[in-house]
Coordinates of C-alpha atoms in Angstrom, one line a residue:
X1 CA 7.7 -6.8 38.6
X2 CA 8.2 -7.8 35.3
X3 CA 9.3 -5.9 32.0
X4 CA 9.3 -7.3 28.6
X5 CA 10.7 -5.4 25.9
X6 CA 7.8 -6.4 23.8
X7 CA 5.6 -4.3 25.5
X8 CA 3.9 -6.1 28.1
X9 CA 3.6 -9.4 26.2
X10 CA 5.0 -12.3 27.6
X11 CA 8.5 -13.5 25.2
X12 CA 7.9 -15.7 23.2
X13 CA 4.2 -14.2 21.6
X14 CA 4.4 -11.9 18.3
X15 CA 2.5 -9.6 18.0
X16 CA 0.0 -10.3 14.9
X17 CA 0.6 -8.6 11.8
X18 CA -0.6 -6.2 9.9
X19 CA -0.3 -7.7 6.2
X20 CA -2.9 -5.7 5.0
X21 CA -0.7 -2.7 4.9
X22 CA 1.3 -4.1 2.3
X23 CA -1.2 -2.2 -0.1
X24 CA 1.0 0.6 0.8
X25 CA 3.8 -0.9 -1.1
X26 CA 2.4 -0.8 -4.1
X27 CA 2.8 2.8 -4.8
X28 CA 6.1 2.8 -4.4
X29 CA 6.5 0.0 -6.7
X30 CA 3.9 1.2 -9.2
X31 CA 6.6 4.7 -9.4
X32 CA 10.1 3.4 -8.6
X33 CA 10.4 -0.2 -8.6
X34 CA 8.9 -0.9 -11.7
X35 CA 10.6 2.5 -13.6
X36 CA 13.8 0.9 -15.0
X37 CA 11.4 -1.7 -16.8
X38 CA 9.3 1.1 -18.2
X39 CA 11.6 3.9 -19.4
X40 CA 10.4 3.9 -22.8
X41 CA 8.8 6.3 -25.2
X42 CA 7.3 3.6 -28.0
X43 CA 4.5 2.2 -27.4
X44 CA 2.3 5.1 -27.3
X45 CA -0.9 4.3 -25.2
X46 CA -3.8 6.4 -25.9
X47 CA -1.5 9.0 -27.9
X48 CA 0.9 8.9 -24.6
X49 CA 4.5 8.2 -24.2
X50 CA 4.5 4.6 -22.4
X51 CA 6.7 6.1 -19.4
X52 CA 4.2 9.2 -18.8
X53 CA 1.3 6.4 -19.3
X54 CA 2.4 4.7 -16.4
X55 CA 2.7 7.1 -14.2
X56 CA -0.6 8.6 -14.8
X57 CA -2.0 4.7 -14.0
X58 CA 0.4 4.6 -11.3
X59 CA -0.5 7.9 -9.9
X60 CA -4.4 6.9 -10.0
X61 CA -4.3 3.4 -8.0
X62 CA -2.2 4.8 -5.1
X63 CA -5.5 6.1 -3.6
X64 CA -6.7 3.0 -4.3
X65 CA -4.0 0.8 -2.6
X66 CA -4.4 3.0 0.3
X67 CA -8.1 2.7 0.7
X68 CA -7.7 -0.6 0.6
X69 CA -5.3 -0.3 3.1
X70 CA -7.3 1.3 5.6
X71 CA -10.4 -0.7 5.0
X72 CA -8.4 -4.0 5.5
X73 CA -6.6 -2.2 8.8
X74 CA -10.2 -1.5 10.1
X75 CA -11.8 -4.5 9.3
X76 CA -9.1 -6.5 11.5
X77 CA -9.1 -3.8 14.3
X78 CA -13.1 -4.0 14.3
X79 CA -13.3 -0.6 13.8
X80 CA -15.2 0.0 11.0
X81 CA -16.8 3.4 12.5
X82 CA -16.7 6.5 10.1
X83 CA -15.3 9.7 11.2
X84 CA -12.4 8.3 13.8
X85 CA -9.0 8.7 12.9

């Protein structure tokens, strides 16, 4: 009997990524990757500080990225049922 370490697949096959779970990066960019670039007070946008500006954006597309995360994750399982987990 044979064991591969990659979980029953024979060596040599990857498994297929996921790239569409990359959206989830983009939190985590939008609030720390990007902050050294945006610590500023000047320019105001919309009578805000430029730092608190973007993370109010930042904080609004995270559920965004993630829907989009789970929608392209669902679409490639073929899954696309609502209410499953």
């Amino acid at each position: 009997m044979l064991s591969h370490s990659s979980g029953g697949r024979p060596p040599g096959r990857r498994r297929p990524g996921r790239p569409t779970l990359l959206w989830l990066l983009v939190p985590y960019l939008l609030h720390l990757g990007v902050l050294p670039l945006v610590n500023r007070v000047t320019p105001t946008v919309l009578g805000l500080p430029f730092l608190f500006f973007w993370l109010l954006l930042a904080t609004l597309l995270t559920p965004v990225a993630v829907w989009l995360a789970r929608r392209g994750d669902n679409k490639r399982c073929g899954d696309n049922k609502r209410g499953r987990a």
